[in-house]
Short mmCIF file of C-alpha atoms in Angstrom, two decimals:
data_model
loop_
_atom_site.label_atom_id
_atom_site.label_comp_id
_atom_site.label_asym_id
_atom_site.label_seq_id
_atom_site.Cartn_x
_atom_site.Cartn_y
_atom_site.Cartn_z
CA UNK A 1 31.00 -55.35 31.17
CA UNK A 2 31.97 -52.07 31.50
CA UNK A 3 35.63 -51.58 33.68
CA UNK A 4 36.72 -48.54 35.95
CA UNK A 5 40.31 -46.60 35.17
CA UNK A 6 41.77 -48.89 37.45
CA UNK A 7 40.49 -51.74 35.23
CA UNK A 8 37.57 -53.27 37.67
CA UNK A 9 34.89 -54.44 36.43
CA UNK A 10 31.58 -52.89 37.82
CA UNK A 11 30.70 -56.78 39.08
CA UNK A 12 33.58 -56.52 41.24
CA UNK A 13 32.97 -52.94 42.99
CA UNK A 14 29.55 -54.14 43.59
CA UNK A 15 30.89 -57.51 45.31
CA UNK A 16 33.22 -54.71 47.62
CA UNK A 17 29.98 -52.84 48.63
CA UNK A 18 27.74 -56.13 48.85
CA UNK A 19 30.70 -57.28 50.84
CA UNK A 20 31.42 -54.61 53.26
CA UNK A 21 28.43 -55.19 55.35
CA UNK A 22 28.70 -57.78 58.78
CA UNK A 23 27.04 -58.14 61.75
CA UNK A 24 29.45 -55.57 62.79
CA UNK A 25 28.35 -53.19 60.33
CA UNK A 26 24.76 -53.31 59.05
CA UNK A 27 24.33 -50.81 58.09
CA UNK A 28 26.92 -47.63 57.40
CA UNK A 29 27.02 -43.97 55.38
CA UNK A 30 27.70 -44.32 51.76
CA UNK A 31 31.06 -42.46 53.12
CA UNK A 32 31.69 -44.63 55.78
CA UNK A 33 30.84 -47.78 52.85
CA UNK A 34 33.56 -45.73 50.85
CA UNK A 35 36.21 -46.06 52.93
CA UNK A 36 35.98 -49.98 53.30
CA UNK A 37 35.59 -50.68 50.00
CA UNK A 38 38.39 -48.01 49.28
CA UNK A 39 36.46 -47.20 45.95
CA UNK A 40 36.42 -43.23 45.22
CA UNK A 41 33.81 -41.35 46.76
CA UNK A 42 32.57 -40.45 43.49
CA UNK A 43 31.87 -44.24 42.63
CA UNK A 44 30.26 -45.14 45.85
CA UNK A 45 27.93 -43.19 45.52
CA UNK A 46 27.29 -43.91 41.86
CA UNK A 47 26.91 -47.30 42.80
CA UNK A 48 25.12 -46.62 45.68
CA UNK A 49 22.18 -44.95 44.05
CA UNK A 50 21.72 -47.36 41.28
CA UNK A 51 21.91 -50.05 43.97
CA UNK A 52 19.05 -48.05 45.96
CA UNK A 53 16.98 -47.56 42.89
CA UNK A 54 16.68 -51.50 41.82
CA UNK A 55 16.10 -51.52 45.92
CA UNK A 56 19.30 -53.71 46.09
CA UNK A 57 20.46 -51.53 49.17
CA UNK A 58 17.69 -49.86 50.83
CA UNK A 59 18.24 -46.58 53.00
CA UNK A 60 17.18 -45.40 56.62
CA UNK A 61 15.73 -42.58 57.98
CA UNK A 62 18.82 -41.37 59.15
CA UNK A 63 20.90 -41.98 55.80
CA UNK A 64 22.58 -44.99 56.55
CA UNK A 65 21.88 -47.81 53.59
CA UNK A 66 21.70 -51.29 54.03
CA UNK A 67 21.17 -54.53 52.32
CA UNK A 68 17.75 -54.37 51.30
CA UNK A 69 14.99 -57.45 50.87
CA UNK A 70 15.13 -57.78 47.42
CA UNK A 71 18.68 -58.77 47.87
CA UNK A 72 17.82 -62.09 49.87
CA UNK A 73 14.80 -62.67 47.36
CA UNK A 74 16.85 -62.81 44.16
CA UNK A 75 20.08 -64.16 46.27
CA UNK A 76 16.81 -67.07 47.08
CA UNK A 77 15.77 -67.65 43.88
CA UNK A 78 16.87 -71.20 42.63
CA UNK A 79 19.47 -71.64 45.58
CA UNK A 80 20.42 -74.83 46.67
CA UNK A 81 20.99 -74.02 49.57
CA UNK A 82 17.67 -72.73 50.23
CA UNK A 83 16.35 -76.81 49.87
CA UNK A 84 19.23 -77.78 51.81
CA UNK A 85 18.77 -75.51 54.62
CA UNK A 86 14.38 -76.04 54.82
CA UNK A 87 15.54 -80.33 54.41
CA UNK A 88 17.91 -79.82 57.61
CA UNK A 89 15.90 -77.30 60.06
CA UNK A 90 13.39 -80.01 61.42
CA UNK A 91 16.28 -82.37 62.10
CA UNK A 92 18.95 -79.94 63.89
CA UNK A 93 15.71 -78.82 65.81
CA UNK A 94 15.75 -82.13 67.10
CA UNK A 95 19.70 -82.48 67.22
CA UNK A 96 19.21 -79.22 69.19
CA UNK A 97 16.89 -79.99 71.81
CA UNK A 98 18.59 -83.04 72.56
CA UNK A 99 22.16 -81.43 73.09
CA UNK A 100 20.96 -78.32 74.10
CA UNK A 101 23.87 -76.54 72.17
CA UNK A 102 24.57 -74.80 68.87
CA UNK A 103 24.00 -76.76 65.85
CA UNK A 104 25.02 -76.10 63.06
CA UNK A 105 24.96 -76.36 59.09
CA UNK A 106 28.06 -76.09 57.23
CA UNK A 107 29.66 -76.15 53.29
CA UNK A 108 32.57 -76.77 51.57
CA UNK A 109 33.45 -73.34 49.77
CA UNK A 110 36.88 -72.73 48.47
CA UNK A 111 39.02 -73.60 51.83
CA UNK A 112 36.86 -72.75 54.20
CA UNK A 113 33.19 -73.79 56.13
CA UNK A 114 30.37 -71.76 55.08
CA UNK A 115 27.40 -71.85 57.89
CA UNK A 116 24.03 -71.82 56.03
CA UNK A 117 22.03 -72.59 59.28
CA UNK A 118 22.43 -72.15 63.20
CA UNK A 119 20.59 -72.87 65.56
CA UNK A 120 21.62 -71.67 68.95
CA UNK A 121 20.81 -72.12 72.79
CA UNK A 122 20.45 -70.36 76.01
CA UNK A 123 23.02 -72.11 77.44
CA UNK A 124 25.45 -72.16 74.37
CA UNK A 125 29.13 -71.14 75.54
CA UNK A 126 32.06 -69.42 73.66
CA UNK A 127 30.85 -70.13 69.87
CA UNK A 128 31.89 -68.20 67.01
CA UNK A 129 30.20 -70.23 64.47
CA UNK A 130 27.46 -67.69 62.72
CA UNK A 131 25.19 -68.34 59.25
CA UNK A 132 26.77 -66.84 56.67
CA UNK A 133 30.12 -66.66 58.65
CA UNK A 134 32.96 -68.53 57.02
CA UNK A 135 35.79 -70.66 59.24
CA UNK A 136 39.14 -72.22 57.96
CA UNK A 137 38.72 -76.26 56.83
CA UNK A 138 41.26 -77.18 58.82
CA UNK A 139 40.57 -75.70 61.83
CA UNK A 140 36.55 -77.05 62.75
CA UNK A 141 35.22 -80.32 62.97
CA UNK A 142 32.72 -79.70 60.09
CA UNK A 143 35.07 -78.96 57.58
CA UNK A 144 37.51 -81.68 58.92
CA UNK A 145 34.46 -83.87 57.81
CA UNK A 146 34.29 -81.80 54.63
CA UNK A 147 37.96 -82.28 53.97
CA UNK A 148 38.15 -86.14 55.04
CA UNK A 149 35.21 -86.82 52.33
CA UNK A 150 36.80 -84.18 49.09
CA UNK A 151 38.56 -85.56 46.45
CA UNK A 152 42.70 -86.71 47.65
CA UNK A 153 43.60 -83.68 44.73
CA UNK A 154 42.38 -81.29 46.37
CA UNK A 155 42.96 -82.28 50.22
CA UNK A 156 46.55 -82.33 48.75
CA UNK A 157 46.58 -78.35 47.46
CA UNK A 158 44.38 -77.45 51.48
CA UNK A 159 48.00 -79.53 53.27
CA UNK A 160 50.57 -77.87 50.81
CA UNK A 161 49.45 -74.36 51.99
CA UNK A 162 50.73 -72.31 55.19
CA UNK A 163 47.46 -73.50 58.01
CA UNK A 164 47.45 -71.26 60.86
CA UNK A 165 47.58 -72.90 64.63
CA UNK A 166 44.85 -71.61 66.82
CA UNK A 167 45.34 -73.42 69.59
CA UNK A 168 47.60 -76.26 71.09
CA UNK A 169 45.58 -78.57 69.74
CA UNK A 170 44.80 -77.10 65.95
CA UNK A 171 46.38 -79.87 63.60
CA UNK A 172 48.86 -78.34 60.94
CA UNK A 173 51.25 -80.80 60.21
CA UNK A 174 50.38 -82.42 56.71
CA UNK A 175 51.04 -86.30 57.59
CA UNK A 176 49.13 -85.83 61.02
CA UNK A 177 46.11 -84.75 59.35
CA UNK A 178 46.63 -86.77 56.36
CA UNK A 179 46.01 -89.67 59.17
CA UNK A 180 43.60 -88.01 61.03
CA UNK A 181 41.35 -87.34 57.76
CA UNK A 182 41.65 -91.13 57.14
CA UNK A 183 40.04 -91.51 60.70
CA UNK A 184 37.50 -89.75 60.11
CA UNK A 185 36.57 -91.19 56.61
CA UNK A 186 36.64 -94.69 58.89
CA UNK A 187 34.13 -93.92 61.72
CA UNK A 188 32.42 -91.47 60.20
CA UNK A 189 32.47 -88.27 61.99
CA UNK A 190 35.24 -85.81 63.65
CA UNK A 191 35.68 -84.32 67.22
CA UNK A 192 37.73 -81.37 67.55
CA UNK A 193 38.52 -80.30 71.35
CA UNK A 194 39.29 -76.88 71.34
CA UNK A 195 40.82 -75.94 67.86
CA UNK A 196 39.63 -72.54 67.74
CA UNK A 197 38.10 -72.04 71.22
CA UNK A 198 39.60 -73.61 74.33
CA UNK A 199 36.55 -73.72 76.07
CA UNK A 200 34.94 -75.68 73.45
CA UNK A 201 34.52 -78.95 71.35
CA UNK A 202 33.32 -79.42 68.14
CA UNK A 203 31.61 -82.91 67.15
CA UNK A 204 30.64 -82.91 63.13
CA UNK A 205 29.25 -85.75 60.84
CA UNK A 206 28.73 -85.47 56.88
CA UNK A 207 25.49 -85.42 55.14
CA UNK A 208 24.92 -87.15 51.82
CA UNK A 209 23.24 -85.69 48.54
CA UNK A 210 21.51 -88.02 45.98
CA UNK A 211 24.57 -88.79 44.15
CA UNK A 212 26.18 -90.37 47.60
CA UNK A 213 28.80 -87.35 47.73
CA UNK A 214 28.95 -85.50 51.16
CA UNK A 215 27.30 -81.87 50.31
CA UNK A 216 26.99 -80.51 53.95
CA UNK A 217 28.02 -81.26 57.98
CA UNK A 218 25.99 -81.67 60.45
CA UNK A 219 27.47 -80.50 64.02
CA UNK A 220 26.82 -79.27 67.35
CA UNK A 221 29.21 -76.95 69.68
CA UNK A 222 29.28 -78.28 73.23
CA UNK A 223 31.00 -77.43 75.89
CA UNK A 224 34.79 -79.68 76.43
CA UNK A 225 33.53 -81.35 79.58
CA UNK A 226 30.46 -82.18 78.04
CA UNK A 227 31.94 -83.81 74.97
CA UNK A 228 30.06 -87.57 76.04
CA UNK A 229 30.86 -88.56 72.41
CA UNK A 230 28.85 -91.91 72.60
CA UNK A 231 25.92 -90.07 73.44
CA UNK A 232 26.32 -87.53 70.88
CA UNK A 233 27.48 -88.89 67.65
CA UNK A 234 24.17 -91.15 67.23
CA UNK A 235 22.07 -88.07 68.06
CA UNK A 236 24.03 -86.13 65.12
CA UNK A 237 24.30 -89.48 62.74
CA UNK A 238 20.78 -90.18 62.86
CA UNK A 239 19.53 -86.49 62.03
CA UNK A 240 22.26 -86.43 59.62
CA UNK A 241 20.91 -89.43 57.96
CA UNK A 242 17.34 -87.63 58.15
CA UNK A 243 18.37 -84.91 56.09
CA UNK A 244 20.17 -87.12 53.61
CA UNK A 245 17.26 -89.36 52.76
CA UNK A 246 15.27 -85.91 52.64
CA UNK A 247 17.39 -84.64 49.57
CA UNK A 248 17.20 -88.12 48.22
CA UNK A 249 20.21 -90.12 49.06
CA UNK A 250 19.32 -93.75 48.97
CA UNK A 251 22.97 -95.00 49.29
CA UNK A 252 24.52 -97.85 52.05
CA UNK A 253 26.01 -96.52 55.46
CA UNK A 254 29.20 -97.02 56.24
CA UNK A 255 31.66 -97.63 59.05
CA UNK A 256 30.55 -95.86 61.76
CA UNK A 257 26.97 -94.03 60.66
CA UNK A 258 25.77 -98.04 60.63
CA UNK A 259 26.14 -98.03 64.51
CA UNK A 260 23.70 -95.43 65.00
CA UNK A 261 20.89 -97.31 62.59
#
């Protein structure tokens, strides 16, 4: 694997141009793609083109390039979260038209939620959950119920680090959330009033894989004065359960997810 003068690898300046696009930027001039990746111009475009020839990037009529399809078919290939995400859809359709707010689909990756799958609604308030948008564990109620179900090692290295306070009522104290997570492992699912948007509440429940780990969260973003938790969590719980048995867990259900059986 060849390396630049700086000493990185070409895998890693094609992760910065891979990575550069967002929603907020789609699409952009190989100079513009330059200057957020803060590779040379030279390299950009080097990379660019032989991007554009194995139709990794495509380009527009104007000039602009942008991830191109053959990206998201090789990206598919294999995925697990492509079987996840086609196991969940017909059950957060239903979680969906019952709430009648965002619901999403979230994973454990590093120390944060990745959203696979949202589904969204009319009358869906202040939400910044997004698929393929990432959100700090400690700071949503799916990766609360993400965190509450990973192994103690590792919940121990998320509460050693620095965890940033969004609002009033974002837990960062380590033995408060050490107590909390323990909750949450109990009943089986997590409600977060406003932790990263006042307006908001966020009510999460886990989703089980065919080895009875938690591989996923189920949750829906309502709005704080229309948290009705006993109406909600058996709506979530029961799709959740749905999707389980769908990737093949067969396991008992505990605290909680029992209630909504």
């Amino acid at each position: 694997m060849a390396n630049s003068a700086s000493g990185e690898s070409i895998i890693g300046r094609f992760v910065k141009i891979v990575s550069a696009f967002d929603d907020r930027h789609p699409s952009m001039s190989v100079a513009e793609l330059g200057r957020r990746t803060g590779l040379p111009v030279t390299t950009t475009y080097r990379l660019v083109n032989d991007l554009l020839v194995e139709r990794l990037l495509d380009r527009e009529p104007g000039g602009n390039v942008h991830i191109g399809t053959r990206m998201w078919e090789l990206v598919s290939r294999g995925s697990k979260m492509v079987g996840l995400r086609e196991a969940a859809l017909p059950f957060m359709e239903d979680v969906q038209a019952v709430v009648q707010h965002s619901t999403t689909l979230g994973l454990l990756d590093s120390d944060e939620v990745l959203y696979i799958e949202r589904i969204g609604s009319h009358s869906t308030i202040v939400d910044i959950t997004k698929i393929a948008g990432r959100l700090p564990v400690h700071a949503t109620s799916s990766g609360l119920v993400l965190l509450a179900n990973s192994p103690a090692e590792y919940q121990e290295t998320v509460l050693a680090r620095p965890l940033t306070k969004f609002t009033e009522t974002t837990l960062t104290d380590p033995p408060q959330l050490r107590r909390h997570l323990a909750e949450i492992r109990q009943r089986g699912y997590a409600v977060m009033p406003g932790v990263i948007v006042k307006e908001s509440s966020g009510i999460a429940v886990p989703v089980f894989g065919p080895d009875n780990a938690v591989v996923a969260a189920l949750s829906v973003v309502v709005p704080r004065n229309e948290e009705n938790v006993p109406a909600r969590v058996p709506v979530l719980m029961a799709s959740a359960r749905g999707i389980s048995r769908a990737l093949g867990w067969r396991g008992e259900l505990k605290g909680a997810l029992r209630q909504s059986h």
